[in-house]
Short mmCIF file of C-alpha atoms in Angstrom, two decimals:
data_model
loop_
_atom_site.label_atom_id
_atom_site.label_comp_id
_atom_site.label_asym_id
_atom_site.label_seq_id
_atom_site.Cartn_x
_atom_site.Cartn_y
_atom_site.Cartn_z
CA MET A 1 9.07 24.37 -76.66
CA ILE A 2 8.63 25.73 -73.47
CA ASN A 3 12.27 24.91 -72.00
CA LEU A 4 10.47 23.69 -68.15
CA SER A 5 13.82 22.69 -67.05
CA HIS A 6 14.68 25.98 -64.57
CA LEU A 7 11.32 25.22 -62.52
CA PRO A 8 11.65 22.97 -59.71
CA ARG A 9 10.74 19.34 -59.55
CA ASN A 10 8.55 17.82 -57.34
CA ARG A 11 10.14 16.30 -54.21
CA ARG A 12 9.33 13.81 -51.80
CA ALA A 13 8.54 15.70 -48.41
CA PRO A 14 11.61 14.10 -46.09
CA GLU A 15 10.88 11.03 -43.81
CA PRO A 16 11.08 11.49 -40.15
CA LEU A 17 13.23 9.86 -38.80
CA ASP A 18 12.88 7.02 -36.76
CA LEU A 19 16.00 4.22 -35.76
CA PRO A 20 15.49 2.41 -32.30
CA PRO A 21 18.28 4.26 -30.17
CA PRO A 22 21.16 3.53 -29.76
CA GLN A 23 21.65 2.34 -33.32
CA CYS A 24 22.21 4.98 -36.53
CA PRO A 25 22.10 5.27 -39.55
CA GLU A 26 25.04 5.48 -42.49
CA LEU A 27 27.07 9.08 -41.70
CA GLY A 28 28.71 9.60 -44.63
CA LEU A 29 29.49 13.45 -44.21
CA ALA A 30 31.73 12.51 -40.29
CA GLY A 31 33.28 10.30 -41.42
CA GLN A 32 33.56 6.57 -41.32
CA SER A 33 36.02 6.39 -38.59
CA LEU A 34 33.93 8.44 -35.88
CA GLN A 35 31.46 6.20 -36.79
CA GLN A 36 33.03 3.00 -35.85
CA ARG A 37 34.37 4.10 -32.73
CA TYR A 38 30.84 5.34 -31.67
CA ALA A 39 30.20 0.92 -32.88
CA ALA A 40 32.58 -0.22 -30.40
CA PHE A 41 31.85 1.80 -27.35
CA ILE A 42 28.64 0.89 -27.58
CA ALA A 43 29.20 -2.60 -28.01
CA GLN A 44 31.39 -2.55 -25.48
CA ALA A 45 29.02 -0.22 -22.98
CA VAL A 46 26.03 -2.46 -23.18
CA GLU A 47 28.26 -5.30 -21.81
CA THR A 48 29.91 -3.91 -19.01
CA LEU A 49 27.55 -3.24 -16.14
CA PRO A 50 27.48 -0.57 -14.45
CA PRO A 51 29.64 1.20 -17.24
CA VAL A 52 30.32 3.87 -15.34
CA GLN A 53 32.32 2.51 -12.74
CA ALA A 54 34.91 1.36 -15.74
CA ALA A 55 38.07 3.90 -15.72
CA ALA A 56 38.38 2.40 -19.48
CA LEU A 57 35.19 2.65 -20.94
CA ARG A 58 35.08 6.01 -19.17
CA GLU A 59 38.46 7.18 -21.11
CA VAL A 60 37.56 6.18 -24.59
CA GLY A 61 33.27 7.57 -24.09
CA GLN A 62 33.80 10.92 -22.86
CA PRO A 63 36.63 12.05 -25.44
CA LEU A 64 34.49 10.36 -28.14
CA ALA A 65 31.24 11.97 -27.04
CA ARG A 66 32.98 15.50 -27.40
CA GLU A 67 34.36 14.70 -31.02
CA LEU A 68 30.71 13.52 -31.84
CA LEU A 69 29.01 16.78 -30.98
CA SER A 70 31.64 18.46 -32.03
CA LYS A 71 31.23 17.17 -35.18
CA ALA A 72 27.74 17.89 -35.01
CA PHE A 73 28.73 21.67 -34.50
CA ASP A 74 31.54 21.81 -37.68
CA LEU A 75 28.20 20.13 -39.76
CA GLY A 76 25.88 22.41 -39.16
CA SER A 77 28.61 25.64 -39.23
CA SER A 78 29.48 24.10 -42.59
CA LYS A 79 27.35 25.98 -45.82
CA GLY A 80 25.67 23.19 -47.58
CA HIS A 81 25.18 20.72 -44.84
CA GLU A 82 23.52 22.82 -42.18
CA LEU A 83 20.82 21.20 -42.74
CA SER A 84 21.69 17.44 -43.02
CA ASP A 85 20.53 14.41 -40.28
CA GLU A 86 23.49 13.72 -39.84
CA ILE A 87 23.97 16.67 -36.96
CA TYR A 88 20.75 15.23 -35.86
CA TRP A 89 22.27 12.08 -35.96
CA LEU A 90 25.69 12.81 -34.12
CA VAL A 91 24.52 15.15 -31.10
CA GLN A 92 22.14 11.77 -30.68
CA CYS A 93 25.23 9.37 -30.42
CA ALA A 94 27.16 11.60 -28.71
CA ALA A 95 24.84 12.09 -25.59
CA ILE A 96 23.73 8.12 -26.04
CA VAL A 97 27.63 7.93 -25.41
CA SER A 98 27.77 10.52 -22.59
CA LEU A 99 24.95 8.38 -21.17
CA TYR A 100 27.62 5.47 -20.61
CA ALA A 101 30.69 7.32 -20.18
CA ASP A 102 29.63 9.72 -17.47
CA GLY A 103 26.21 8.25 -15.81
CA PRO A 104 22.60 9.55 -16.45
CA LEU A 105 22.22 11.50 -13.13
CA SER A 106 26.31 14.00 -14.56
CA ALA A 107 25.81 17.21 -15.56
CA ALA A 108 27.57 16.71 -18.52
CA PHE A 109 25.26 14.33 -19.07
CA ALA A 110 22.37 16.65 -19.16
CA GLY A 111 24.20 19.27 -21.49
CA TYR A 112 24.25 16.66 -24.25
CA ARG A 113 21.11 16.29 -23.49
CA LYS A 114 19.82 19.24 -23.73
CA HIS A 115 21.21 19.36 -26.95
CA VAL A 116 18.69 16.40 -28.78
CA ASP A 117 16.37 18.22 -26.52
CA TYR A 118 16.13 21.20 -29.05
CA TYR A 119 15.06 18.99 -31.89
CA GLN A 120 12.12 18.36 -30.17
CA ASP A 121 9.35 20.10 -31.70
CA MET A 122 10.82 19.59 -35.15
CA GLY A 123 8.25 17.92 -36.95
CA ARG A 124 10.76 15.11 -38.93
CA PHE A 125 12.82 14.34 -35.75
CA GLY A 126 9.59 14.03 -32.77
CA ALA A 127 8.95 10.84 -33.16
CA GLN A 128 13.57 10.29 -33.00
CA VAL A 129 13.83 12.67 -29.45
CA GLU A 130 10.86 10.11 -27.34
CA ALA A 131 12.49 7.52 -29.01
CA PHE A 132 15.95 8.74 -27.60
CA GLN A 133 14.12 9.31 -24.31
CA HIS A 134 12.80 6.12 -23.77
CA TYR A 135 15.95 4.54 -23.97
CA VAL A 136 17.59 6.78 -21.29
CA ALA A 137 14.38 5.39 -19.18
CA ALA A 138 15.43 1.97 -19.87
CA ASN A 139 19.34 2.43 -19.59
CA GLY A 140 19.36 5.48 -17.02
CA LEU A 141 18.94 4.21 -14.13
CA PRO A 142 22.00 5.61 -11.48
CA ALA A 143 24.39 3.10 -11.99
CA ASP A 144 25.06 2.03 -8.88
CA GLU A 145 21.23 1.07 -7.93
CA VAL A 146 21.04 -1.40 -10.69
CA GLU A 147 22.38 -4.50 -12.03
CA ILE A 148 21.20 -7.29 -15.03
CA GLN A 149 19.75 -10.19 -12.62
CA SER A 150 18.84 -12.53 -16.47
CA ARG A 151 18.29 -11.95 -20.08
CA SER A 152 16.79 -12.94 -22.73
CA ALA A 153 18.65 -15.69 -25.16
CA ASP A 154 19.34 -12.85 -27.70
CA ASP A 155 19.69 -9.83 -25.45
CA ARG A 156 17.01 -8.03 -26.09
CA TYR A 157 14.75 -8.90 -22.83
CA ARG A 158 16.63 -7.57 -19.23
CA LEU A 159 15.66 -8.24 -16.16
CA LEU A 160 17.34 -5.18 -13.84
CA VAL A 161 16.82 -5.57 -10.39
CA ASN A 162 17.70 -2.40 -7.76
CA PRO A 163 19.12 -4.39 -4.83
CA TRP A 164 19.10 -2.91 -1.45
CA GLU A 165 19.19 -4.09 1.70
CA ALA A 166 16.28 -4.58 3.97
CA GLY A 167 17.50 -6.02 7.42
CA ASN A 168 19.32 -8.18 9.01
CA THR A 169 20.89 -9.10 6.03
CA HIS A 170 17.52 -9.34 3.85
CA TRP A 171 17.88 -7.64 0.05
CA VAL A 172 14.97 -7.02 -1.67
CA TYR A 173 15.67 -7.49 -5.66
CA ARG A 174 12.88 -4.59 -7.41
CA PRO A 175 13.07 -5.75 -10.15
CA ARG A 176 12.52 -3.74 -13.71
CA ILE A 177 12.18 -5.47 -17.42
CA ILE A 178 13.26 -3.28 -20.43
CA ASP A 179 13.37 -3.88 -24.06
CA THR A 180 16.92 -3.20 -25.53
CA ARG A 181 16.40 -2.39 -29.10
CA GLN A 182 13.32 0.10 -28.69
CA GLY A 183 14.63 1.34 -25.50
CA THR A 184 11.51 1.07 -23.39
CA ARG A 185 11.01 -0.21 -19.18
CA LEU A 186 8.09 -3.09 -19.83
CA LEU A 187 7.73 -3.47 -16.78
CA ALA A 188 8.40 -1.46 -13.30
CA PHE A 189 7.00 -1.85 -9.54
CA GLU A 190 6.09 1.36 -7.78
CA ASP A 191 6.69 -0.34 -4.62
CA ARG A 192 10.32 -0.97 -3.63
CA ARG A 193 9.87 -3.63 -1.88
CA TRP A 194 8.72 -6.35 -4.47
CA SER A 195 11.40 -8.34 -4.96
CA ALA A 196 12.39 -11.00 -7.84
CA ASP A 197 13.98 -13.81 -6.18
CA SER A 198 14.74 -15.81 -9.07
CA SER A 199 13.98 -15.72 -13.17
CA THR A 200 14.02 -18.40 -15.82
CA TRP A 201 13.79 -17.76 -19.09
CA LEU A 202 10.63 -19.99 -20.49
CA SER A 203 12.21 -18.89 -23.82
CA ALA A 204 13.75 -15.86 -25.99
CA TRP A 205 10.46 -13.68 -24.95
CA GLN A 206 9.04 -14.99 -22.39
CA VAL A 207 10.23 -14.71 -18.48
CA GLU A 208 9.69 -16.93 -15.18
CA LEU A 209 9.72 -14.51 -12.36
CA THR A 210 8.90 -15.68 -8.17
CA LEU A 211 7.95 -12.54 -6.44
CA ARG A 212 7.72 -11.83 -2.65
CA LYS A 213 6.28 -8.55 -0.90
CA TYR A 214 8.88 -7.37 1.64
CA PRO A 215 8.63 -7.59 4.57
CA GLY A 216 5.82 -8.98 7.61
CA ASN A 217 3.80 -11.50 7.24
CA GLN A 218 4.04 -11.76 3.91
CA ALA A 219 8.09 -12.38 3.90
CA ARG A 220 8.00 -16.21 3.06
CA ARG A 221 5.13 -16.19 0.43
CA SER A 222 5.51 -15.99 -3.09
CA VAL A 223 3.95 -15.90 -6.31
CA GLN A 224 4.56 -17.21 -10.14
CA VAL A 225 4.61 -14.67 -12.72
CA VAL A 226 5.29 -15.55 -16.90
CA ILE A 227 5.72 -12.19 -18.68
CA ASP A 228 5.45 -12.52 -22.42
CA CYS A 229 7.55 -9.74 -23.57
CA ASP A 230 6.67 -9.86 -27.21
CA GLN A 231 2.87 -9.71 -26.32
CA ARG A 232 3.08 -7.29 -22.93
CA LEU A 233 1.17 -9.50 -21.21
CA ALA A 234 1.23 -11.83 -17.80
CA GLN A 235 -0.03 -15.17 -15.97
CA ALA A 236 -0.22 -14.96 -12.11
CA GLY A 237 -2.34 -17.97 -10.34
CA ALA A 238 -5.53 -18.84 -12.70
CA GLN A 239 -5.32 -14.98 -14.61
CA THR A 240 -3.88 -15.03 -18.09
CA GLU A 241 -3.41 -12.19 -20.32
CA ILE A 242 -2.45 -9.12 -17.51
CA GLU A 243 -1.42 -5.95 -19.25
CA LEU A 244 2.21 -5.17 -17.26
CA SER A 245 0.13 -2.12 -16.09
CA GLU A 246 -2.26 -3.45 -13.86
CA LEU A 247 0.21 -6.71 -13.07
CA GLU A 248 1.37 -5.03 -9.17
CA SER A 249 -2.09 -4.83 -8.17
CA VAL A 250 -2.69 -8.06 -9.22
CA VAL A 251 0.03 -10.36 -7.90
CA ASP A 252 -0.83 -8.22 -4.45
CA ALA A 253 -4.06 -9.84 -3.73
CA LEU A 254 -2.31 -12.71 -4.72
CA LEU A 255 -0.47 -12.88 -2.86
CA ASN A 256 -2.23 -11.89 0.31
CA GLY A 257 -4.49 -15.42 -0.88
CA ALA A 258 -1.68 -17.28 -1.42
CA ASP A 259 -0.47 -19.61 0.72
CA PRO A 260 2.87 -19.88 2.56
CA THR A 261 6.16 -21.89 0.18
#
């Protein structure tokens, strides 16, 4: 009988990485304590807005980001572990911690982000890097320019606003909606004169907005819009199933023909 035990066995190709940030799989090589600290930091950071203005959060986050990246370097230079997926996950975790601890426009975060971007053209990692980029885009507005106006009951969807004073104590609340699970931005208006004066969550996935546009004779006009975050569609006036990418132009047209409220 011919002994074939020395021949290589067929192995399934490794699966692409696919996990919405800021989640992280169990990291056996990194140690349970480090991963628990990461999970605890993220839980606190997402509830602290703007997080970069919280001194206690910075004091915890900045050394944690350094430790996560250092562990990634250790594994990368360790024989037998240099190809481990845990290296990427540690790098991504370090960058996300820095996003909250240092701020999205900081030199520190830019440095961490470069380590994640290094993986962008590596086949199995490409989709995961893209998910990270979406997460940064959804959560990376400068901390002093954003606040949460409202959120869904399960906190999956958040209505964020950029308040600015247009004049004579008139404040404009430029809105955008993010999906915190997928780390994506569902809605954002290009014209900064749009204001979400109020928001009411009709369900865990539907929110009604009162939208106005400053300035001029439109200052007293408003349009009610219902947004289905799950379906990525909106209703405004008699129109239904409006693509969110088209909502700004649709509401602009409705607003020009609306009666003052």
